[in-house]
């Protein structure tokens, strides 16, 4: 057996000193751990040496929730060094230790042949969360917090090869983040260094129409929306509750951003890299409800889960009722929104769209006669509605180069009642298959693109 | 023959449901395939996670019967097994006898837009 020190390894960044907190362990001393398992993490701080006192620009929006994770490269038993952690706040605050490549946080005992000669025993992964508000301080664990964007990437190699953006709905969020919300399943399954970015759906659902408007919205248009929202909410007949202020702020913040076009930076062991946009984006039919809301004067759209009405006070409901109209969308309207979004993005980048379809069978149904359901049946029966939406994706795929992730078929294989009981929230095995399918589609797409380039 | 309809358990987490609409009036003849009523199941009453809490279901008939008496009110949470209505296979049968069996029905998940401003 070999005993391999768990050293931090190199991490260099021009213009910054990399600092860190103590390590929080995800295993206990003496535990047998597996390759691909995250075993310890720390918070990371970047001290700007060119402009002392200023946040390092590349990660300034994520400086409070920026973490480094050590992921095992081989099976083995972990022994934890007492030097790795001083506990309490010192394992959360990133200013007290400098990242020293030779620092040992513990020891891995593994088979002699488990690691190639000279290989690091751990893989370095970074995670970063951009808080909805800086006061949402939730340092409870790995990538915890209320974030309007969270992401993770593998920091080994010279560069991150791919960026996958997932626009959230319940099922995509849970699938992309994985069992422990750390993105590890997705990162481990990719055979190239990858970044995974997630925009959650709290509160604005990233349906195609909303995302398209985000892409096209100018700063001037946003300023008009912000001024109108401030004026309208202040002039309503009902006083705004603290919760309504919060919800209005979340709406406004989401309307200001554009997930598909906002750049980010990734830090690897040897360099920093700007990512101008995603290579692939995952969307979902679950995020395409029948009804969205359109502002009567300014024309922008809001899309949110209708159960959110319960969280709204009278002032917020009055604002929506007075200033927005309901827009009902059938499958064809959703297809047109997707088309417009894809065509808009084709002008800007080479991003590939992957769209999850929906489970279209309802296990509890036992319809033997369709006379009881009004025409058009797609507006009455959920199963028919879902089938129409799924078929629409095939029409879309005939017009545009998209990948369909067939949740309907995957769930049918596993069994709907046990593995997707409510039609939305995926079980672990279904998530595993969907993740594998997403990566397979991206590989296939990138290989096809490379072949086309080579032929030219 | 007198038949009854009790609130079925439509999904595993369901404990109650509300009748939102009953289509035929008491005394009506309903043919096989006819729609009887729509239910709303609100899972937020049973589980802590609130997404998606509301689902809607239609009960339709698989046999020809007369709707004789509606026993359950609209818009109130009713427990699983609550007797919802009595039916008969002949128009004028006495309801003074115990139902012989449950009505044969089919249940489908339907789309329904709740008025958000109510």
Coordinates of C-alpha atoms in Angstrom, one line a residue, chain B:
Chain B
X1 CA -79.2 -0.9 -7.9
X2 CA -77.8 1.8 -5.7
X3 CA -74.2 2.8 -6.2
X4 CA -72.0 5.2 -4.3
X5 CA -68.9 7.2 -5.1
X6 CA -66.3 7.8 -2.4
X7 CA -63.4 10.1 -2.7
X8 CA -60.6 8.0 -4.1
X9 CA -56.9 8.2 -3.2
X10 CA -55.5 9.6 -6.5
X11 CA -51.9 9.9 -5.5
X12 CA -49.7 8.7 -2.7
X13 CA -49.3 11.9 -0.8
X14 CA -52.9 12.9 -1.0
X15 CA -55.0 13.1 2.1
X16 CA -57.8 15.4 1.1
X17 CA -59.4 16.9 -2.0
X18 CA -61.9 19.6 -2.8
X19 CA -64.8 19.2 -5.3
X20 CA -64.6 22.2 -7.6
X21 CA -67.5 21.5 -9.9
X22 CA -70.2 18.8 -10.3
X23 CA -71.4 18.8 -13.9
X24 CA -74.8 17.0 -13.8
X25 CA -77.6 18.0 -11.6
X26 CA -79.3 15.6 -9.1
X27 CA -81.8 13.5 -11.1
X28 CA -79.8 13.6 -14.3
X29 CA -79.0 10.5 -16.4
X30 CA -75.3 10.2 -17.1
X31 CA -74.1 8.0 -19.8
X32 CA -70.9 6.0 -19.8
X33 CA -68.1 8.4 -20.6
X34 CA -69.9 11.4 -19.1
X35 CA -68.1 13.8 -16.9
X36 CA -69.1 13.9 -13.3
X37 CA -66.9 16.2 -11.3
X38 CA -63.6 18.0 -11.0
X39 CA -61.4 17.7 -8.0
X40 CA -58.5 19.8 -6.7
X41 CA -55.8 18.1 -4.7
X42 CA -53.5 20.5 -2.8
X43 CA -50.4 18.6 -1.7
X44 CA -49.2 21.5 0.3
X45 CA -51.7 20.4 3.0
X46 CA -49.8 17.1 3.3
X47 CA -46.2 17.7 2.5
X48 CA -43.8 20.5 3.4
X49 CA -42.4 21.1 -0.1
X50 CA -44.8 23.3 -2.0
X51 CA -43.9 22.5 -5.6
X52 CA -46.2 21.6 -7.3
X53 CA -48.9 21.7 -4.7
X54 CA -52.0 21.8 -6.8
X55 CA -53.3 19.2 -9.2
X56 CA -56.7 18.8 -10.8
X57 CA -58.5 15.6 -11.7
X58 CA -61.7 14.8 -13.5
X59 CA -63.9 11.8 -12.5
X60 CA -65.9 10.5 -15.4
X61 CA -68.3 7.5 -15.5
X62 CA -67.8 4.1 -16.9
X63 CA -71.4 3.1 -16.6
X64 CA -74.8 4.6 -17.3
X65 CA -76.4 5.7 -14.0
X66 CA -78.8 8.3 -12.6
X67 CA -77.2 10.8 -10.2
X68 CA -79.6 10.7 -7.3
X69 CA -78.0 12.6 -4.4
X70 CA -75.0 14.8 -4.0
X71 CA -73.6 14.2 -0.5
X72 CA -70.5 16.4 -0.3
X73 CA -70.2 20.1 -0.5
X74 CA -68.1 22.1 -3.0
X75 CA -64.9 23.8 -2.1
X76 CA -64.4 22.0 1.2
X77 CA -61.5 19.7 2.0
X78 CA -62.8 16.2 2.1
X79 CA -61.0 13.1 3.4
X80 CA -60.2 10.1 1.3
X81 CA -63.2 7.7 1.5
X82 CA -65.8 10.5 2.1
X83 CA -69.0 9.5 0.3
X84 CA -69.5 12.0 -2.5
X85 CA -72.7 11.0 -4.1
X86 CA -75.3 8.2 -4.6
X87 CA -76.4 6.8 -8.0
X88 CA -78.9 4.4 -9.2
X89 CA -79.3 2.3 -12.3
X90 CA -83.0 3.1 -12.5
X91 CA -84.4 6.6 -12.2
X92 CA -86.8 6.0 -9.4
X93 CA -85.2 3.4 -7.1
X94 CA -85.4 4.0 -3.4
X95 CA -82.3 5.3 -1.7
X96 CA -83.3 3.7 1.6
X97 CA -81.1 0.8 1.0
X98 CA -77.3 0.5 1.3
X99 CA -75.3 1.0 -1.8
X100 CA -74.4 -2.3 -3.4
X101 CA -71.0 -1.2 -4.7
X102 CA -68.8 1.7 -5.7
X103 CA -69.5 3.4 -9.0
X104 CA -67.2 2.4 -11.8
X105 CA -65.3 5.6 -12.8
X106 CA -62.2 6.7 -14.6
X107 CA -59.9 9.5 -13.4
X108 CA -57.8 11.8 -15.4
X109 CA -55.3 14.5 -14.6
X110 CA -56.6 17.7 -16.1
X111 CA -55.2 21.2 -16.7
X112 CA -57.0 24.0 -14.9
X113 CA -55.9 27.5 -14.5
X114 CA -56.7 28.9 -11.1
X115 CA -57.8 32.6 -11.1
X116 CA -54.6 34.1 -9.7
X117 CA -56.4 37.2 -8.5
X118 CA -59.0 35.4 -6.3

